[in-house]
Each structure stands twice: as structure tokens, then as C-alpha cells.
PDB file of C-alpha atoms and ligand atoms in Angstrom:
ATOM      1  CA  MET A  12      35.643  15.196  39.103  1.00 31.00           C
ATOM      2  CA  THR A  13      34.563  11.879  40.551  1.00 34.00           C
ATOM      3  CA  PRO A  14      32.406   9.933  38.166  1.00 35.00           C
ATOM      4  CA  ALA A  15      29.247   8.356  39.508  1.00 41.00           C
ATOM      5  CA  PRO A  16      29.270   4.575  39.620  1.00 38.00           C
ATOM      6  CA  ALA A  17      28.218   2.881  36.436  1.00 39.00           C
ATOM      7  CA  SER A  18      24.567   2.285  35.782  1.00 44.00           C
ATOM      8  CA  THR A  19      23.727  -1.227  34.689  1.00 49.00           C
ATOM      9  CA  ARG A  20      21.384   0.371  32.172  1.00 62.00           C
ATOM     10  CA  GLY A  21      24.034   2.162  30.186  1.00 56.00           C
ATOM     11  CA  PRO A  22      26.653   4.844  30.160  1.00 57.00           C
ATOM     12  CA  THR A  23      27.648   6.862  33.191  1.00 65.00           C
ATOM     13  CA  LEU A  24      27.179  10.584  33.466  1.00 65.00           C
ATOM     14  CA  THR A  25      30.445  12.042  34.672  1.00 57.00           C
ATOM     15  CA  GLN A  26      28.641  14.513  36.875  1.00 46.00           C
ATOM     16  CA  GLY A  27      30.679  15.899  39.735  1.00 42.00           C
ATOM     17  CA  ALA A  28      27.773  17.666  41.434  1.00 41.00           C
ATOM     18  CA  ALA A  29      25.924  14.403  41.486  1.00 41.00           C
ATOM     19  CA  ALA A  30      28.674  12.561  43.304  1.00 40.00           C
ATOM     20  CA  ALA A  31      28.997  15.393  45.835  1.00 39.00           C
ATOM     21  CA  THR A  32      25.336  15.323  46.906  1.00 40.00           C
ATOM     22  CA  PRO A  33      24.743  13.450  50.179  1.00 44.00           C
ATOM     23  CA  GLU A  34      23.073  10.118  49.686  1.00 52.00           C
ATOM     24  CA  PRO A  35      19.686   9.140  50.902  1.00 56.00           C
ATOM     25  CA  ALA A  36      18.497  11.516  53.385  1.00 63.00           C
ATOM     26  CA  PRO A  37      19.972  11.518  56.830  1.00 66.00           C
ATOM     27  CA  GLY A  38      17.391  10.186  59.252  1.00 64.00           C
ATOM     28  CA  LEU A  39      15.401   8.297  56.637  1.00 59.00           C
ATOM     29  CA  PRO A  40      14.237   5.061  58.206  1.00 54.00           C
ATOM     30  CA  ARG A  41      16.095   2.061  56.829  1.00 55.00           C
ATOM     31  CA  ARG A  42      13.244  -0.109  55.718  1.00 54.00           C
ATOM     32  CA  ALA A  43      12.982  -2.782  53.105  1.00 70.00           C
ATOM     33  CA  GLY A  44      10.762  -0.865  50.673  1.00 92.00           C
ATOM     34  CA  PRO A  45      11.870   0.817  47.474  1.00 97.00           C
ATOM     35  CA  LEU A  46      13.551   4.203  47.439  1.00 98.00           C
ATOM     36  CA  LEU A  47      11.727   6.662  45.188  1.00 98.00           C
ATOM     37  CA  THR A  48      13.346   9.963  44.272  1.00 98.00           C
ATOM     38  CA  LEU A  49      11.165  12.998  43.754  1.00 98.00           C
ATOM     39  CA  ILE A  50      12.971  15.706  41.858  1.00 98.00           C
ATOM     40  CA  ASN A  51      11.630  19.210  42.181  1.00 98.00           C
ATOM     41  CA  PRO A  52      13.339  20.727  39.119  1.00 98.00           C
ATOM     42  CA  ASN A  53      13.432  24.249  40.533  1.00 98.00           C
ATOM     43  CA  SER A  54      15.801  25.303  43.309  1.00 98.00           C
ATOM     44  CA  SER A  55      13.142  26.223  45.880  1.00 98.00           C
ATOM     45  CA  ALA A  56      13.836  24.190  49.026  1.00 97.00           C
ATOM     46  CA  ALA A  57      10.399  25.108  50.401  1.00 97.00           C
ATOM     47  CA  MET A  58       8.724  23.594  47.358  1.00 97.00           C
ATOM     48  CA  THR A  59      10.894  20.496  47.655  1.00 98.00           C
ATOM     49  CA  THR A  60       9.672  20.040  51.233  1.00 98.00           C
ATOM     50  CA  LEU A  61       6.091  20.504  50.037  1.00 97.00           C
ATOM     51  CA  VAL A  62       6.308  17.913  47.251  1.00 97.00           C
ATOM     52  CA  GLY A  63       8.068  15.473  49.567  1.00 98.00           C
ATOM     53  CA  ALA A  64       5.219  15.790  52.081  1.00 97.00           C
ATOM     54  CA  SER A  65       2.610  15.372  49.355  1.00 97.00           C
ATOM     55  CA  ALA A  66       4.301  12.193  48.106  1.00 98.00           C
ATOM     56  CA  ARG A  67       4.710  10.709  51.590  1.00 98.00           C
ATOM     57  CA  LEU A  68       0.986  11.144  52.265  1.00 97.00           C
ATOM     58  CA  VAL A  69       0.120   8.709  49.473  1.00 98.00           C
ATOM     59  CA  ALA A  70       3.126   6.384  49.323  1.00 98.00           C
ATOM     60  CA  GLY A  71       2.911   2.925  50.857  1.00 97.00           C
ATOM     61  CA  PRO A  72       4.258   2.463  54.397  1.00 95.00           C
ATOM     62  CA  ASP A  73       7.456   0.728  53.316  1.00 95.00           C
ATOM     63  CA  THR A  74       8.270   3.125  50.459  1.00 97.00           C
ATOM     64  CA  ARG A  75      11.071   5.572  51.132  1.00 97.00           C
ATOM     65  CA  ILE A  76      10.683   8.979  49.524  1.00 98.00           C
ATOM     66  CA  GLU A  77      13.656  11.235  48.975  1.00 98.00           C
ATOM     67  CA  ALA A  78      12.667  14.696  47.764  1.00 98.00           C
ATOM     68  CA  VAL A  79      15.488  16.685  46.201  1.00 98.00           C
ATOM     69  CA  ASN A  80      16.097  19.734  44.077  1.00 98.00           C
ATOM     70  CA  PRO A  81      19.053  20.415  41.804  1.00 98.00           C
ATOM     71  CA  ARG A  82      21.967  22.492  43.030  1.00 96.00           C
ATOM     72  CA  MET A  83      21.917  24.500  39.854  1.00 97.00           C
ATOM     73  CA  GLY A  84      19.052  25.945  37.899  1.00 98.00           C
ATOM     74  CA  PRO A  85      16.187  28.399  38.056  1.00 98.00           C
ATOM     75  CA  ALA A  86      14.397  29.414  41.261  1.00 98.00           C
ATOM     76  CA  SER A  87      11.107  28.534  39.577  1.00 98.00           C
ATOM     77  CA  ILE A  88      10.015  27.281  36.178  1.00 98.00           C
ATOM     78  CA  GLU A  89       7.544  29.425  34.304  1.00 98.00           C
ATOM     79  CA  SER A  90       9.079  29.916  30.845  1.00 98.00           C
ATOM     80  CA  HIS A  91      10.650  27.773  28.129  1.00 98.00           C
ATOM     81  CA  TYR A  92      14.002  29.303  29.089  1.00 98.00           C
ATOM     82  CA  ASP A  93      13.575  28.242  32.729  1.00 98.00           C
ATOM     83  CA  GLU A  94      12.529  24.814  31.616  1.00 98.00           C
ATOM     84  CA  ALA A  95      15.476  24.258  29.273  1.00 98.00           C
ATOM     85  CA  LEU A  96      17.976  25.352  31.917  1.00 98.00           C
ATOM     86  CA  ALA A  97      16.360  23.225  34.624  1.00 98.00           C
ATOM     87  CA  VAL A  98      17.073  20.033  32.702  1.00 98.00           C
ATOM     88  CA  PRO A  99      20.839  19.626  33.408  1.00 98.00           C
ATOM     89  CA  GLY A 100      20.175  19.877  37.141  1.00 98.00           C
ATOM     90  CA  VAL A 101      17.408  17.281  36.873  1.00 98.00           C
ATOM     91  CA  LEU A 102      19.732  14.899  35.021  1.00 98.00           C
ATOM     92  CA  ALA A 103      22.480  15.429  37.599  1.00 98.00           C
ATOM     93  CA  GLU A 104      20.007  14.426  40.321  1.00 98.00           C
ATOM     94  CA  ILE A 105      19.022  11.321  38.361  1.00 98.00           C
ATOM     95  CA  ALA A 106      22.701  10.332  38.077  1.00 97.00           C
ATOM     96  CA  ARG A 107      23.253  10.895  41.789  1.00 98.00           C
ATOM     97  CA  ALA A 108      20.158   8.937  42.764  1.00 98.00           C
ATOM     98  CA  GLU A 109      21.070   6.081  40.418  1.00 97.00           C
ATOM     99  CA  ALA A 110      24.310   5.740  42.342  1.00 96.00           C
ATOM    100  CA  ALA A 111      22.312   5.738  45.602  1.00 96.00           C
ATOM    101  CA  GLY A 112      20.079   2.901  44.378  1.00 96.00           C
ATOM    102  CA  SER A 113      16.850   4.740  43.643  1.00 98.00           C
ATOM    103  CA  ALA A 114      14.152   2.452  42.260  1.00 98.00           C
ATOM    104  CA  GLY A 115      12.058   5.096  40.511  1.00 98.00           C
ATOM    105  CA  TYR A 116      11.619   8.811  39.892  1.00 99.00           C
ATOM    106  CA  VAL A 117       9.035  11.551  39.848  1.00 99.00           C
ATOM    107  CA  ILE A 118       9.792  14.762  37.984  1.00 98.00           C
ATOM    108  CA  ALA A 119       7.788  17.215  40.046  1.00 98.00           C
ATOM    109  CA  CYS A 120       7.247  20.170  37.736  1.00 98.00           C
ATOM    110  CA  PHE A 121       4.211  20.470  35.502  1.00 98.00           C
ATOM    111  CA  GLY A 122       6.237  21.008  32.312  1.00 98.00           C
ATOM    112  CA  ASP A 123       7.766  17.536  32.863  1.00 98.00           C
ATOM    113  CA  PRO A 124      11.235  18.978  32.082  1.00 98.00           C
ATOM    114  CA  GLY A 125      13.815  16.450  30.978  1.00 98.00           C
ATOM    115  CA  LEU A 126      11.419  13.500  31.135  1.00 98.00           C
ATOM    116  CA  ASP A 127      12.647  11.764  27.973  1.00 98.00           C
ATOM    117  CA  ALA A 128      16.320  12.272  28.837  1.00 98.00           C
ATOM    118  CA  ALA A 129      15.710  11.058  32.383  1.00 98.00           C
ATOM    119  CA  ARG A 130      14.215   7.868  30.989  1.00 98.00           C
ATOM    120  CA  GLU A 131      17.349   7.307  28.932  1.00 98.00           C
ATOM    121  CA  LEU A 132      19.505   7.676  32.041  1.00 97.00           C
ATOM    122  CA  ALA A 133      17.571   5.898  34.796  1.00 98.00           C
ATOM    123  CA  ARG A 134      17.261   2.183  35.415  1.00 97.00           C
ATOM    124  CA  GLY A 135      13.915   2.578  37.151  1.00 98.00           C
ATOM    125  CA  PRO A 136      10.687   4.102  35.809  1.00 98.00           C
ATOM    126  CA  VAL A 137      10.369   7.890  35.552  1.00 98.00           C
ATOM    127  CA  VAL A 138       7.009   9.662  35.659  1.00 99.00           C
ATOM    128  CA  GLY A 139       6.292  13.370  35.169  1.00 99.00           C
ATOM    129  CA  ILE A 140       3.553  15.081  37.160  1.00 98.00           C
ATOM    130  CA  ALA A 141       1.718  16.478  34.117  1.00 99.00           C
ATOM    131  CA  GLU A 142       1.808  13.066  32.498  1.00 98.00           C
ATOM    132  CA  ALA A 143       0.549  11.359  35.662  1.00 99.00           C
ATOM    133  CA  ALA A 144      -2.165  13.941  36.324  1.00 99.00           C
ATOM    134  CA  MET A 145      -3.492  13.976  32.758  1.00 99.00           C
ATOM    135  CA  HIS A 146      -3.612  10.189  32.474  1.00 98.00           C
ATOM    136  CA  THR A 147      -5.270   9.947  35.887  1.00 98.00           C
ATOM    137  CA  ALA A 148      -7.845  12.574  34.843  1.00 98.00           C
ATOM    138  CA  SER A 149      -8.682  10.487  31.775  1.00 98.00           C
ATOM    139  CA  LEU A 150      -9.652   7.619  34.100  1.00 98.00           C
ATOM    140  CA  LEU A 151     -12.028   9.736  36.191  1.00 98.00           C
ATOM    141  CA  GLY A 152     -14.095  11.714  33.696  1.00 98.00           C
ATOM    142  CA  ARG A 153     -14.699  12.468  30.035  1.00 98.00           C
ATOM    143  CA  SER A 154     -13.110  15.902  30.304  1.00 98.00           C
ATOM    144  CA  PHE A 155     -10.633  17.836  32.392  1.00 99.00           C
ATOM    145  CA  SER A 156      -9.176  21.307  32.705  1.00 99.00           C
ATOM    146  CA  VAL A 157      -5.732  22.343  33.834  1.00 99.00           C
ATOM    147  CA  VAL A 158      -5.340  25.304  36.189  1.00 98.00           C
ATOM    148  CA  THR A 159      -1.813  26.636  35.966  1.00 98.00           C
ATOM    149  CA  THR A 160       0.210  29.541  37.323  1.00 98.00           C
ATOM    150  CA  LEU A 161       1.058  32.158  34.683  1.00 98.00           C
ATOM    151  CA  GLY A 162      -0.758  32.439  31.353  1.00 98.00           C
ATOM    152  CA  ARG A 163       2.531  31.996  29.521  1.00 98.00           C
ATOM    153  CA  THR A 164       2.729  28.366  30.745  1.00 98.00           C
ATOM    154  CA  ARG A 165      -0.582  27.453  29.105  1.00 98.00           C
ATOM    155  CA  GLY A 166       1.016  26.527  25.778  1.00 98.00           C
ATOM    156  CA  ARG A 167       3.275  23.972  27.393  1.00 98.00           C
ATOM    157  CA  ALA A 168       0.284  22.345  29.101  1.00 98.00           C
ATOM    158  CA  TRP A 169      -1.524  22.098  25.761  1.00 98.00           C
ATOM    159  CA  ASP A 170       1.611  20.650  24.150  1.00 98.00           C
ATOM    160  CA  LEU A 171       1.765  18.010  26.867  1.00 98.00           C
ATOM    161  CA  ALA A 172      -1.935  17.154  26.492  1.00 98.00           C
ATOM    162  CA  ASP A 173      -1.134  16.521  22.813  1.00 98.00           C
ATOM    163  CA  ARG A 174       1.957  14.549  23.646  1.00 98.00           C
ATOM    164  CA  TYR A 175       0.112  12.318  26.114  1.00 98.00           C
ATOM    165  CA  GLY A 176      -2.786  11.743  23.730  1.00 98.00           C
ATOM    166  CA  VAL A 177      -5.446  13.405  25.879  1.00 98.00           C
ATOM    167  CA  ARG A 178      -5.957  16.735  24.089  1.00 98.00           C
ATOM    168  CA  ALA A 179      -9.496  15.752  23.085  1.00 98.00           C
ATOM    169  CA  LEU A 180     -10.409  15.478  26.765  1.00 98.00           C
ATOM    170  CA  CYS A 181      -8.854  18.792  27.738  1.00 98.00           C
ATOM    171  CA  ARG A 182     -11.553  21.476  27.906  1.00 98.00           C
ATOM    172  CA  SER A 183      -9.285  24.361  28.878  1.00 98.00           C
ATOM    173  CA  VAL A 184      -6.016  25.432  30.387  1.00 98.00           C
ATOM    174  CA  ARG A 185      -6.655  28.346  32.715  1.00 98.00           C
ATOM    175  CA  ALA A 186      -4.122  30.499  34.530  1.00 98.00           C
ATOM    176  CA  CYS A 187      -4.486  32.044  37.986  1.00 98.00           C
ATOM    177  CA  GLU A 188      -1.675  34.518  37.153  1.00 98.00           C
ATOM    178  CA  VAL A 189       0.131  33.878  40.438  1.00 98.00           C
ATOM    179  CA  PRO A 190       3.884  33.215  39.984  1.00 98.00           C
ATOM    180  CA  VAL A 191       5.138  29.874  41.277  1.00 98.00           C
ATOM    181  CA  LEU A 192       7.068  31.305  44.208  1.00 97.00           C
ATOM    182  CA  GLU A 193       4.098  33.423  45.314  1.00 98.00           C
ATOM    183  CA  LEU A 194       1.625  30.549  45.520  1.00 97.00           C
ATOM    184  CA  ASP A 195       2.156  30.254  49.275  1.00 94.00           C
ATOM    185  CA  THR A 196       2.654  33.954  50.034  1.00 95.00           C
ATOM    186  CA  ASP A 197       0.109  35.811  47.878  1.00 97.00           C
ATOM    187  CA  PRO A 198      -3.011  36.176  50.056  1.00 97.00           C
ATOM    188  CA  LEU A 199      -5.159  36.068  46.904  1.00 97.00           C
ATOM    189  CA  ALA A 200      -3.605  32.897  45.485  1.00 98.00           C
ATOM    190  CA  ARG A 201      -6.150  30.467  46.904  1.00 98.00           C
ATOM    191  CA  SER A 202      -9.177  32.477  45.826  1.00 98.00           C
ATOM    192  CA  ARG A 203      -7.749  32.979  42.336  1.00 98.00           C
ATOM    193  CA  ILE A 204      -7.037  29.293  41.905  1.00 98.00           C
ATOM    194  CA  LEU A 205     -10.496  28.399  43.218  1.00 98.00           C
ATOM    195  CA  ALA A 206     -12.081  30.893  40.795  1.00 98.00           C
ATOM    196  CA  GLU A 207     -10.286  29.379  37.789  1.00 98.00           C
ATOM    197  CA  CYS A 208     -11.173  25.856  38.904  1.00 98.00           C
ATOM    198  CA  GLY A 209     -14.795  26.939  39.323  1.00 98.00           C
ATOM    199  CA  ALA A 210     -14.862  28.505  35.855  1.00 98.00           C
ATOM    200  CA  SER A 211     -13.362  25.323  34.413  1.00 98.00           C
ATOM    201  CA  VAL A 212     -16.218  23.288  35.881  1.00 98.00           C
ATOM    202  CA  GLU A 213     -19.077  25.746  35.266  1.00 98.00           C
ATOM    203  CA  ARG A 214     -18.124  27.363  31.956  1.00 98.00           C
ATOM    204  CA  ASP A 215     -15.786  24.854  30.307  1.00 98.00           C
ATOM    205  CA  GLU A 216     -17.676  21.775  31.511  1.00 98.00           C
ATOM    206  CA  ALA A 217     -14.602  20.105  32.936  1.00 98.00           C
ATOM    207  CA  GLU A 218     -15.478  17.024  34.958  1.00 98.00           C
ATOM    208  CA  VAL A 219     -12.028  16.779  36.537  1.00 98.00           C
ATOM    209  CA  ILE A 220      -9.467  19.422  37.543  1.00 98.00           C
ATOM    210  CA  VAL A 221      -5.734  18.979  37.065  1.00 99.00           C
ATOM    211  CA  LEU A 222      -3.526  21.260  39.163  1.00 98.00           C
ATOM    212  CA  GLY A 223      -0.897  22.751  36.855  1.00 98.00           C
ATOM    213  CA  CYS A 224       1.924  23.299  39.326  1.00 98.00           C
ATOM    214  CA  ALA A 225       3.676  21.201  41.975  1.00 98.00           C
ATOM    215  CA  GLY A 226       3.373  24.197  44.281  1.00 98.00           C
ATOM    216  CA  MET A 227      -0.418  23.743  44.343  1.00 98.00           C
ATOM    217  CA  ALA A 228      -0.177  20.251  45.888  1.00 96.00           C
ATOM    218  CA  GLU A 229      -1.331  21.241  49.350  1.00 95.00           C
ATOM    219  CA  LEU A 230      -4.509  22.853  47.968  1.00 97.00           C
ATOM    220  CA  CYS A 231      -5.797  19.612  46.496  1.00 97.00           C
ATOM    221  CA  ALA A 232      -7.966  18.386  49.384  1.00 96.00           C
ATOM    222  CA  TRP A 233      -9.464  21.839  50.003  1.00 97.00           C
ATOM    223  CA  LEU A 234     -10.251  22.360  46.310  1.00 98.00           C
ATOM    224  CA  THR A 235     -11.838  18.914  46.075  1.00 98.00           C
ATOM    225  CA  ALA A 236     -14.135  19.764  48.981  1.00 97.00           C
ATOM    226  CA  GLU A 237     -14.995  23.180  47.500  1.00 98.00           C
ATOM    227  CA  LEU A 238     -15.609  22.017  43.933  1.00 98.00           C
ATOM    228  CA  GLY A 239     -17.248  18.619  44.311  1.00 97.00           C
ATOM    229  CA  VAL A 240     -15.289  17.152  41.387  1.00 98.00           C
ATOM    230  CA  PRO A 241     -12.035  15.158  41.436  1.00 98.00           C
ATOM    231  CA  VAL A 242      -8.985  17.427  41.721  1.00 98.00           C
ATOM    232  CA  ILE A 243      -5.657  15.865  40.832  1.00 98.00           C
ATOM    233  CA  ASP A 244      -2.336  16.818  42.339  1.00 98.00           C
ATOM    234  CA  GLY A 245       0.203  15.448  39.880  1.00 98.00           C
ATOM    235  CA  VAL A 246       2.813  14.935  42.596  1.00 98.00           C
ATOM    236  CA  ALA A 247       0.593  12.463  44.435  1.00 98.00           C
ATOM    237  CA  ALA A 248      -0.604  10.843  41.204  1.00 98.00           C
ATOM    238  CA  ALA A 249       2.944  10.405  39.880  1.00 98.00           C
ATOM    239  CA  THR A 250       4.171   9.012  43.201  1.00 98.00           C
ATOM    240  CA  VAL A 251       1.486   6.345  43.257  1.00 98.00           C
ATOM    241  CA  LEU A 252       2.054   5.530  39.579  1.00 98.00           C
ATOM    242  CA  VAL A 253       5.791   5.146  39.844  1.00 98.00           C
ATOM    243  CA  GLU A 254       5.430   3.180  43.065  1.00 98.00           C
ATOM    244  CA  GLY A 255       2.987   0.871  41.273  1.00 98.00           C
ATOM    245  CA  LEU A 256       5.364   0.401  38.337  1.00 98.00           C
ATOM    246  CA  VAL A 257       8.181  -0.478  40.728  1.00 98.00           C
ATOM    247  CA  ARG A 258       5.928  -2.921  42.542  1.00 97.00           C
ATOM    248  CA  LEU A 259       5.027  -4.517  39.207  1.00 98.00           C
ATOM    249  CA  GLY A 260       8.721  -4.876  38.431  1.00 98.00           C
ATOM    250  CA  LEU A 261       8.309  -2.684  35.354  1.00 98.00           C
ATOM    251  CA  SER A 262      10.699  -0.096  34.002  1.00 98.00           C
ATOM    252  CA  THR A 263      11.425   1.931  30.888  1.00 98.00           C
ATOM    253  CA  SER A 264      12.093  -0.119  27.782  1.00 98.00           C
ATOM    254  CA  ALA A 265      15.774  -0.023  26.895  1.00 95.00           C
ATOM    255  CA  ARG A 266      14.948  -0.930  23.329  1.00 96.00           C
ATOM    256  CA  GLY A 267      14.583   1.857  20.816  1.00 96.00           C
ATOM    257  CA  GLU A 268      14.160   5.490  21.685  1.00 97.00           C
ATOM    258  CA  TYR A 269      14.825   5.219  25.426  1.00 97.00           C
ATOM    259  CA  ALA A 270      17.941   3.063  25.013  1.00 96.00           C
ATOM    260  CA  PRO A 271      20.930   4.482  26.921  1.00 95.00           C
ATOM    261  CA  PRO A 272      22.356   7.444  25.008  1.00 95.00           C
ATOM    262  CA  PRO A 273      25.564   6.847  23.061  1.00 95.00           C
ATOM    263  CA  PRO A 274      28.645   7.814  25.110  1.00 96.00           C
ATOM    264  CA  LYS A 275      30.454  10.931  23.876  1.00 96.00           C
ATOM    265  CA  PRO A 276      32.402  13.884  25.203  1.00 97.00           C
ATOM    266  CA  TYR A 277      30.667  17.139  26.084  1.00 97.00           C
ATOM    267  CA  THR A 278      32.531  20.417  26.131  1.00 97.00           C
ATOM    268  CA  GLY A 279      32.568  23.629  28.155  1.00 97.00           C
ATOM    269  CA  ILE A 280      30.434  23.838  31.266  1.00 96.00           C
ATOM    270  CA  LEU A 281      28.568  20.730  30.105  1.00 97.00           C
ATOM    271  CA  ARG A 282      31.755  18.649  30.190  1.00 97.00           C
ATOM    272  CA  PRO A 283      30.637  16.735  33.348  1.00 95.00           C
ATOM    273  CA  PHE A 284      27.558  15.565  31.446  1.00 97.00           C
ATOM    274  CA  GLY A 285      29.602  13.635  28.881  1.00 96.00           C
ATOM    275  CA  LEU A 286      28.719   9.967  29.101  1.00 94.00           C
ATOM    276  CA  THR A 287      31.282   7.185  29.337  1.00 90.00           C
ATOM    277  CA  GLU A 288      30.857   3.453  29.006  1.00 83.00           C
ATOM    278  CA  GLY A 289      31.181   2.016  32.527  1.00 62.00           C
ATOM    279  CA  HIS A 290      33.456   4.088  34.764  1.00 40.00           C
TER     280      HIS A 290
HETATM  281  C1  LIG B  27       5.760  24.772  37.719  1.00 92.07           C
HETATM  282  C2  LIG B  27       5.982  23.708  38.619  1.00 92.07           C
HETATM  283  O1  LIG B  27       5.262  22.720  38.782  1.00 92.07           O
HETATM  284  N1  LIG B  27       7.157  24.001  39.255  1.00 92.07           N
HETATM  285  C3  LIG B  27       7.631  25.160  38.762  1.00 92.07           C
HETATM  286  O2  LIG B  27       8.691  25.715  39.131  1.00 92.07           O
HETATM  287  N2  LIG B  27       6.758  25.608  37.805  1.00 92.07           N
HETATM  288  N3  LIG B  27       4.640  24.815  36.914  1.00 92.07           N
HETATM  289  C4  LIG B  27       4.040  25.959  36.459  1.00 92.07           C
HETATM  290  N4  LIG B  27       2.952  25.802  35.684  1.00 92.07           N
HETATM  291  O3  LIG B  27       4.460  27.074  36.731  1.00 92.07           O
END
């Protein structure tokens, strides 16, 4: 397998799939602005198109957005199992985009899968959509609620609220019980999501709504108009945040926990993920 070019930040992931992926988007305008890579960690091309569109709506005019999804991994992420097995594909995309000169990354799934590992691998800043949405919510009100897909994903959202230090602001995590891949096909999806958002505001006293899935991005403006409170699409929030970090010239600290991982061999099907020093 062809190793990806060395990162100046640290070791190189010897990921064949990464090197095989075409580099920045055919037809992308060649402008001077930074290239940001949005990684949809599931393998749904339709959702990748959706998150790319959502990011482009808010990105600055000179920012180039490449929206990608891994070539391996789950069709959607709605369990811990899905999430764990989505991570190698996310890391392969980071390695590929590093070689293509990406300046920053958005991990566009609400469980923020692989966020810490991505920060160890990437030169530029990496922001997860749950992280971005929850921090943004904390700037807009004294309380927020998350409206997610399936009830089984609620625990992960609570874990992340803890992790990001905003659990005290989180009034509830509600589920619309629509699977990720049915968000745009189930005729009841919109009304169910609206009902859970409404209950969050009326019953749980949430002042801000956080959408708990990248696949809900296109509902954000409509929900805002219906609810009369700020509704946050994490894809847009993370795009603006990472773009701002890049503009500030800031990136992940390479000192301490996010230092490049020590090179070592990996075995079996994970062999391509073994890190080497340089090439
Ligand atoms: C998600 C998401 O954002 N993408 C995905 O596949 N699953 N989140 C969720 N709560 O189901």
C-alpha cells in the first residue's frame, strides 16, 4: 500500500484507502481560501451532500468545503457499535485530507466519533458537531435541549454534555424515534421532530434547541421559525467554529494528550493504520 505523505505534525498513517481517494473535489473552484474537510462518518452519500450544502451556506466566500464520507463503515450511526466501527474510516479520511492540504476538519455526526484520535492525527483544528452545537447553545441561553434520532442515542448525548462541561445547562435529551436514514423519507419525521422540540421548550424549559443528528441540518431554519427560539445545526456551527480557528491561526495543541501518537505496527485488517515516523 502507498503510504500517505508525512504530516509535519507527527507520524504518518499508512492508510492505503486514504491514498486512493481522489483529492479535493473535481470542479472545486481554486481560490485562495482555506480548504476545510467535513467528514460525514457514515457511508450515506446523500447525507454527505446534505452536510456539505449546510456547511457551504455558512462558510466564508473564499473557504473551500470538501464534504466526504469514509469508504468503509456503517450506513448510519445510531449505536455504540456503529460509532466504534465508524472511527477507522474517519481516521482514514483525516489522513487522506492531510495529504491534500486540508486546513481544518468537522466531524459531522452527533456522537463526535473519533474526535480525540482525529486531533492527534491532524495538523489543523478538528471540531465535532455535538461539541460545536452544545458550546454554541451555551452562548445563546441558560438552558438547552437536544433532540436526537433514536432513544438509544440519548445516553451518548448526555455523556457528551458531561464531557463538554455543559450538562448543567442541558434540560433534556429527547428522541423523535426516526432512524437516521429515514429522516428524509419518513413523512412523519418533521412533525415528530417539531413535537419533541416543542416539548423541550414548553415542558423542559429549554431556551435553545440543539439538533442531535447531522441529517436534521436542513430542518434548522424551518424549526427556528416554528419554535421562536434559537435552533442549532451542529454542522453549520462546527463549520463556522473551525473556519474561525483557522482564520485565527489556531490549531490543536501538540503538547500533552493530543501530541502525535507514538508510531507502532498494527496487525490484521488494521495493519494500514500502523503509524510510521515520516514516510
Ligand atoms: C447521527 C448523525 O449525526 N449521523 C449519524 O449517522 N447518526 N446521530 C444520531 N443521533 O443518530
